[in-house]
Coordinates of C-alpha atoms in Angstrom, one line a residue:
M1 CA -24.8 -102.6 -80.2
P2 CA -26.2 -99.9 -77.8
Y3 CA -29.7 -101.4 -78.2
D4 CA -30.9 -104.8 -77.1
A5 CA -34.5 -104.9 -78.6
L6 CA -37.0 -103.4 -81.0
V7 CA -40.7 -102.9 -80.1
L8 CA -43.4 -102.5 -82.7
V9 CA -45.9 -100.0 -81.4
S10 CA -49.3 -99.7 -83.0
F11 CA -52.9 -98.5 -82.5
G12 CA -54.5 -101.8 -81.7
G13 CA -58.0 -103.1 -82.6
P14 CA -60.7 -105.5 -81.4
E15 CA -60.6 -109.1 -82.5
R16 CA -64.2 -110.2 -81.5
P17 CA -67.5 -108.5 -81.2
E18 CA -67.5 -108.1 -77.4
D19 CA -64.2 -106.2 -77.7
V20 CA -65.6 -103.5 -79.9
I21 CA -67.2 -101.1 -77.4
P22 CA -64.4 -101.5 -74.7
F23 CA -61.9 -100.8 -77.4
L24 CA -63.7 -97.7 -78.6
E25 CA -64.0 -96.5 -75.0
N26 CA -60.2 -96.8 -74.7
V27 CA -59.7 -94.9 -77.9
T28 CA -62.0 -92.0 -76.9
R29 CA -61.4 -91.9 -73.1
G30 CA -61.4 -88.3 -71.8
R31 CA -62.8 -86.8 -75.1
G32 CA -66.4 -86.7 -74.1
V33 CA -67.6 -88.7 -77.1
P34 CA -71.3 -89.6 -76.6
P35 CA -72.4 -93.3 -76.4
E36 CA -74.5 -92.9 -79.6
R37 CA -71.4 -91.9 -81.5
L38 CA -69.5 -95.0 -80.2
A39 CA -72.4 -97.2 -81.2
A40 CA -72.4 -95.7 -84.7
V41 CA -68.7 -96.4 -85.2
A42 CA -69.0 -99.8 -83.6
E43 CA -71.3 -100.8 -86.6
H44 CA -68.3 -100.4 -88.9
Y45 CA -66.5 -103.1 -86.9
Y46 CA -69.6 -105.3 -86.7
H47 CA -69.7 -105.2 -90.5
F48 CA -66.5 -107.1 -90.4
G49 CA -67.5 -109.6 -87.7
G50 CA -66.3 -107.3 -84.8
V51 CA -62.7 -107.8 -86.0
S52 CA -60.3 -105.1 -87.0
P53 CA -57.6 -106.4 -89.4
I54 CA -54.9 -104.2 -87.7
N55 CA -53.8 -106.8 -85.1
Q56 CA -53.3 -109.5 -87.7
Q57 CA -51.5 -107.1 -89.9
C58 CA -49.2 -106.3 -87.0
R59 CA -48.5 -110.0 -86.4
E60 CA -47.6 -110.4 -90.1
L61 CA -45.3 -107.4 -90.0
L62 CA -43.7 -108.6 -86.8
A63 CA -43.0 -112.0 -88.3
A64 CA -41.6 -110.4 -91.5
I65 CA -39.3 -108.1 -89.4
R66 CA -38.0 -111.0 -87.4
T67 CA -37.3 -113.0 -90.6
D68 CA -35.6 -110.0 -92.2
F69 CA -33.5 -109.4 -89.1
A70 CA -32.4 -113.0 -89.0
A71 CA -31.6 -113.0 -92.8
H72 CA -29.3 -110.0 -92.4
G73 CA -27.6 -111.1 -89.1
L74 CA -29.3 -108.5 -87.0
D75 CA -29.6 -110.2 -83.6
L76 CA -32.3 -108.1 -82.0
P77 CA -35.5 -109.5 -80.4
V78 CA -38.7 -107.9 -81.6
Y79 CA -41.7 -107.2 -79.3
W80 CA -45.1 -105.7 -80.0
G81 CA -47.4 -103.5 -77.9
N82 CA -50.5 -101.5 -78.7
R83 CA -52.0 -98.2 -77.5
N84 CA -55.6 -99.3 -77.3
W85 CA -56.0 -103.1 -77.2
D86 CA -54.2 -106.3 -76.4
P87 CA -51.3 -106.7 -76.4
M88 CA -51.2 -103.5 -74.4
L89 CA -47.9 -101.6 -74.5
T90 CA -47.6 -101.5 -70.7
D91 CA -47.8 -105.3 -70.6
T92 CA -45.2 -105.5 -73.3
V93 CA -42.8 -103.2 -71.6
A94 CA -43.2 -105.3 -68.4
T95 CA -42.3 -108.4 -70.4
M96 CA -39.3 -106.6 -71.9
K97 CA -38.1 -105.7 -68.4
A98 CA -38.5 -109.3 -67.2
D99 CA -36.5 -110.5 -70.2
G100 CA -33.6 -108.2 -69.2
V101 CA -34.1 -105.6 -72.0
E102 CA -32.5 -102.3 -71.0
H103 CA -32.4 -100.0 -74.0
A104 CA -34.8 -100.6 -76.9
L105 CA -35.9 -98.8 -80.1
A106 CA -39.5 -98.4 -81.1
F107 CA -41.0 -98.6 -84.6
V108 CA -44.4 -96.9 -84.7
T109 CA -46.8 -97.7 -87.4
S110 CA -47.2 -94.1 -88.4
A111 CA -44.9 -92.3 -90.9
Y112 CA -45.7 -88.7 -90.0
G113 CA -45.2 -86.0 -87.4
G114 CA -48.1 -84.6 -85.4
F115 CA -49.7 -85.2 -82.0
S116 CA -51.8 -88.3 -82.8
S117 CA -49.3 -89.7 -85.3
C118 CA -46.1 -89.2 -83.2
R119 CA -46.3 -87.3 -79.9
Q120 CA -49.1 -89.4 -78.5
Y121 CA -47.0 -92.6 -79.1
Q122 CA -44.1 -90.9 -77.3
D123 CA -46.5 -90.3 -74.4
D124 CA -47.7 -93.9 -74.5
I125 CA -44.2 -95.2 -74.2
A126 CA -43.5 -92.8 -71.3
R127 CA -46.6 -93.9 -69.5
A128 CA -45.9 -97.5 -70.0
R129 CA -42.4 -97.1 -68.6
T130 CA -43.7 -95.2 -65.6
A131 CA -46.3 -97.9 -65.0
V132 CA -43.7 -100.7 -65.1
G133 CA -41.5 -98.7 -62.7
P134 CA -37.8 -98.9 -61.8
G135 CA -35.9 -101.0 -64.3
A136 CA -38.2 -100.4 -67.2
P137 CA -36.2 -100.3 -70.4
V138 CA -35.3 -97.0 -72.0
I139 CA -37.2 -96.9 -75.3
E140 CA -36.3 -94.5 -78.1
K141 CA -38.7 -94.0 -81.1
L142 CA -37.3 -94.3 -84.5
R143 CA -37.6 -91.2 -86.8
H144 CA -40.4 -90.4 -89.2
F145 CA -40.2 -92.4 -92.5
A146 CA -42.6 -90.4 -94.7
D147 CA -40.0 -89.9 -97.4
H148 CA -38.1 -93.1 -97.0
P149 CA -37.8 -95.1 -100.2
G150 CA -39.1 -98.2 -98.4
F151 CA -42.4 -96.4 -97.8
V152 CA -42.7 -94.3 -100.9
E153 CA -41.8 -97.0 -103.5
P154 CA -44.5 -99.5 -102.4
H155 CA -47.1 -96.8 -102.4
A156 CA -46.0 -95.7 -105.9
D157 CA -46.1 -99.3 -107.2
A158 CA -49.6 -99.7 -105.8
V159 CA -50.8 -96.5 -107.6
R160 CA -49.3 -97.9 -110.9
A161 CA -51.1 -101.2 -110.4
A162 CA -54.4 -99.5 -109.6
L163 CA -54.1 -97.2 -112.7
G164 CA -53.5 -100.3 -114.8
T165 CA -57.1 -101.5 -114.0
L166 CA -58.7 -98.3 -115.4
D167 CA -59.5 -97.7 -119.0
P168 CA -56.3 -96.1 -120.6
A169 CA -58.5 -94.3 -123.2
R170 CA -59.8 -92.2 -120.3
R171 CA -56.5 -91.4 -118.7
S172 CA -56.7 -87.7 -119.5
T173 CA -59.8 -87.5 -117.3
T174 CA -58.3 -89.6 -114.5
R175 CA -57.0 -88.1 -111.3
L176 CA -55.0 -89.3 -108.3
V177 CA -56.5 -88.7 -104.9
F178 CA -54.2 -89.2 -101.8
T179 CA -55.9 -89.6 -98.4
A180 CA -54.8 -89.4 -94.8
H181 CA -56.6 -89.2 -91.5
S182 CA -58.1 -85.8 -90.9
I183 CA -57.1 -84.1 -87.6
P184 CA -58.3 -80.9 -85.9
T185 CA -56.8 -77.8 -87.6
G186 CA -55.6 -76.6 -84.3
M187 CA -53.6 -79.8 -84.0
A188 CA -52.3 -79.5 -87.5
V189 CA -50.8 -76.0 -86.9
T190 CA -48.9 -77.2 -83.8
A191 CA -47.4 -80.3 -85.6
G192 CA -43.6 -79.9 -85.4
P193 CA -41.1 -78.3 -83.0
P194 CA -41.9 -74.6 -82.2
P195 CA -41.9 -72.3 -83.9
V196 CA -43.9 -74.4 -86.3
A197 CA -43.7 -73.5 -90.0
P198 CA -47.1 -73.4 -91.8
P199 CA -48.9 -75.6 -92.6
G200 CA -47.5 -77.7 -89.8
R201 CA -45.4 -80.8 -90.0
Y202 CA -48.2 -83.3 -90.6
V203 CA -49.7 -81.6 -93.6
A204 CA -46.3 -80.7 -95.0
Q205 CA -45.0 -84.2 -94.8
L206 CA -48.1 -85.6 -96.4
R207 CA -47.9 -83.1 -99.3
E208 CA -44.3 -84.1 -99.9
T209 CA -45.1 -87.8 -99.8
A210 CA -48.0 -87.4 -102.2
A211 CA -45.8 -85.4 -104.6
L212 CA -43.1 -88.1 -104.4
V213 CA -45.6 -91.0 -105.0
A214 CA -47.3 -89.1 -107.9
A215 CA -44.0 -88.2 -109.5
A216 CA -42.9 -91.8 -109.4
A217 CA -46.2 -93.4 -110.4
A218 CA -47.9 -91.1 -112.8
P219 CA -46.2 -87.7 -113.4
D220 CA -48.7 -86.9 -116.2
L221 CA -51.7 -87.0 -113.9
P222 CA -53.0 -84.2 -111.6
W223 CA -53.4 -85.1 -107.9
D224 CA -54.9 -83.9 -104.7
L225 CA -54.4 -84.5 -101.0
V226 CA -57.7 -84.9 -99.1
W227 CA -58.8 -86.2 -95.7
Q228 CA -60.8 -89.0 -94.3
S229 CA -62.1 -90.6 -91.1
R230 CA -63.1 -87.4 -89.3
S231 CA -64.4 -88.2 -85.8
G232 CA -64.7 -84.9 -84.0
P233 CA -67.7 -82.7 -83.1
P234 CA -69.0 -80.6 -85.9
Q235 CA -68.2 -77.3 -84.2
V236 CA -64.4 -78.1 -84.2
P237 CA -62.7 -77.4 -87.5
W238 CA -60.8 -80.3 -89.0
L239 CA -58.7 -80.6 -92.1
E240 CA -60.8 -80.6 -95.3
P241 CA -61.9 -81.5 -97.9
D242 CA -63.3 -84.8 -96.9
V243 CA -62.6 -87.5 -99.5
N244 CA -66.3 -88.0 -100.2
D245 CA -67.0 -84.3 -100.8
H246 CA -63.9 -84.2 -103.0
L247 CA -65.0 -87.1 -105.1
A248 CA -68.4 -85.5 -105.7
A249 CA -66.7 -82.2 -106.7
L250 CA -64.4 -84.0 -109.1
A251 CA -67.3 -85.6 -110.9
D252 CA -68.8 -82.2 -111.5
T253 CA -65.6 -81.1 -113.2
G254 CA -65.5 -83.9 -115.8
V255 CA -63.2 -86.3 -114.1
T256 CA -64.2 -89.8 -115.0
G257 CA -62.0 -92.0 -112.8
V258 CA -59.9 -91.8 -109.6
V259 CA -57.2 -93.8 -108.0
V260 CA -57.4 -93.3 -104.3
S261 CA -54.1 -93.9 -102.5
P262 CA -54.2 -94.0 -98.6
I263 CA -50.7 -92.6 -98.1
G264 CA -51.5 -91.8 -94.5
F265 CA -51.6 -95.5 -93.6
V266 CA -49.1 -98.4 -93.6
S267 CA -51.7 -101.2 -93.8
D268 CA -55.2 -101.9 -94.9
H269 CA -56.8 -101.5 -91.5
L270 CA -60.5 -100.7 -90.8
E271 CA -60.4 -97.0 -91.7
V272 CA -59.1 -98.0 -95.1
I273 CA -61.4 -100.9 -95.8
W274 CA -64.5 -99.1 -94.5
D275 CA -64.0 -95.4 -95.1
L276 CA -62.5 -95.9 -98.6
D277 CA -63.6 -99.4 -99.9
N278 CA -67.1 -98.9 -98.7
E279 CA -68.0 -95.2 -98.2
A280 CA -65.8 -93.5 -100.7
A281 CA -66.4 -96.3 -103.3
A282 CA -70.1 -95.8 -102.9
T283 CA -69.8 -92.0 -103.3
A284 CA -67.8 -92.6 -106.5
K285 CA -70.4 -95.0 -107.9
S286 CA -73.2 -92.6 -107.2
R287 CA -71.4 -90.0 -109.3
N288 CA -70.4 -92.4 -112.1
L289 CA -66.7 -92.2 -111.3
D290 CA -64.5 -95.2 -112.0
F291 CA -62.9 -95.9 -108.6
V292 CA -60.0 -98.0 -107.6
R293 CA -58.2 -97.9 -104.3
A294 CA -54.4 -98.4 -104.2
A295 CA -52.9 -100.8 -101.7
T296 CA -50.8 -99.9 -98.6
P297 CA -47.3 -101.2 -97.9
G298 CA -48.3 -103.9 -95.5
T299 CA -45.5 -106.4 -95.5
D300 CA -43.9 -105.4 -98.8
P301 CA -40.3 -106.5 -98.6
R302 CA -39.0 -102.9 -99.1
F303 CA -41.1 -101.7 -96.2
V304 CA -39.9 -104.5 -94.0
A305 CA -36.3 -103.8 -95.0
M306 CA -36.9 -100.1 -94.1
V307 CA -37.5 -101.1 -90.5
R308 CA -34.0 -102.7 -90.4
E309 CA -32.5 -99.8 -92.2
L310 CA -34.0 -97.3 -89.7
V311 CA -32.5 -99.4 -86.8
L312 CA -29.1 -99.5 -88.4
E313 CA -29.3 -95.8 -89.1
R314 CA -29.8 -95.1 -85.4
V315 CA -27.0 -97.5 -84.4
E316 CA -24.5 -96.3 -87.0
G317 CA -25.5 -92.6 -86.8
A318 CA -26.0 -92.2 -90.6
E319 CA -28.7 -92.7 -93.2
T320 CA -28.6 -96.1 -94.8
R321 CA -30.4 -94.9 -97.9
P322 CA -30.9 -91.3 -99.0
R323 CA -34.2 -89.8 -98.2
L324 CA -36.4 -88.9 -101.2
G325 CA -37.8 -85.6 -99.7
S326 CA -36.3 -82.3 -98.7
L327 CA -38.1 -81.5 -95.4
P328 CA -35.8 -81.3 -92.4
F329 CA -36.1 -84.1 -89.9
W330 CA -34.9 -85.1 -86.4
D331 CA -33.3 -88.3 -85.4
T332 CA -35.0 -87.8 -82.1
C333 CA -38.0 -85.5 -81.8
P334 CA -37.5 -82.4 -79.6
A335 CA -39.1 -82.6 -76.2
D336 CA -41.7 -79.9 -77.1
C337 CA -42.4 -81.3 -80.6
C338 CA -46.1 -81.5 -81.7
T339 CA -47.5 -80.6 -78.3
P340 CA -50.4 -78.2 -77.7
P341 CA -49.0 -74.8 -76.6
A342 CA -50.4 -75.2 -73.0
R343 CA -48.2 -78.4 -72.6
R344 CA -45.0 -76.9 -73.9
P345 CA -42.2 -76.0 -71.5
S346 CA -42.0 -72.3 -70.7

């Protein structure tokens, strides 16, 4: 096998109250975010005891991947490193070097293209390798998995389960609402290798995934793709509509119930359990909308198996299972993919 390790790369999150502000400072470094904004976001973490669930979710996914690899005879050690909090990716790469790893694959906990969801992780890996210095392992990111059956099918089953909790007599006035993290519109239009086809890779993939999940789970119901968790200054345009604004608008059109499916996420981390389970649920309640939030893949066996399949796909040079979508994809992203025009090679 040309690869001798896999590294799980994720966002990271605080695990005690005193970690919250330093973590948020890591996330926003260089962006000019005022302290009062950090303090406001910190309250979301304090609501849950200062602990983000994402690190524990990564531990559970890591354990599930290792078990799946062993059960299928894939002898590949699995490491874990984060962008913004312990275990930091640079420390993980240093450990991999000390363990003799030379050529690894990276599974990133983001299914889509775009700067924050893909290119920034590529940059994180490059910086970690540079910091470790000579002898740092070569690390190649696995491809996007937005239309992989192991990602789409768990989301579709979660939507079906959520629908099953709503009154079937009101199905005709029920709607599916798919959500993903909003990003600046300027970032959305540069998502993908140049020349970028409108509306950009990030939005196009999310639309396709939403359509796939809706077709599998409830082809009779209308659906929308909306956005959540905006964090930028008000003068900068971001993708809209926001989920809360959209829920209020739906109530005005006679919709009586919604299933909200966070297809932009692989697990129930803080932006799901706060922005949807608290804020969006409160908006729905205030407008007399029945509201249920569908689960994310987490450690669903199909999602875990997908990681192994993506590894074998790279090793064997062929897809292990047919993709469900039709958008073109790249085994390895082009060097200038999803980068702002000023950073692209001339």
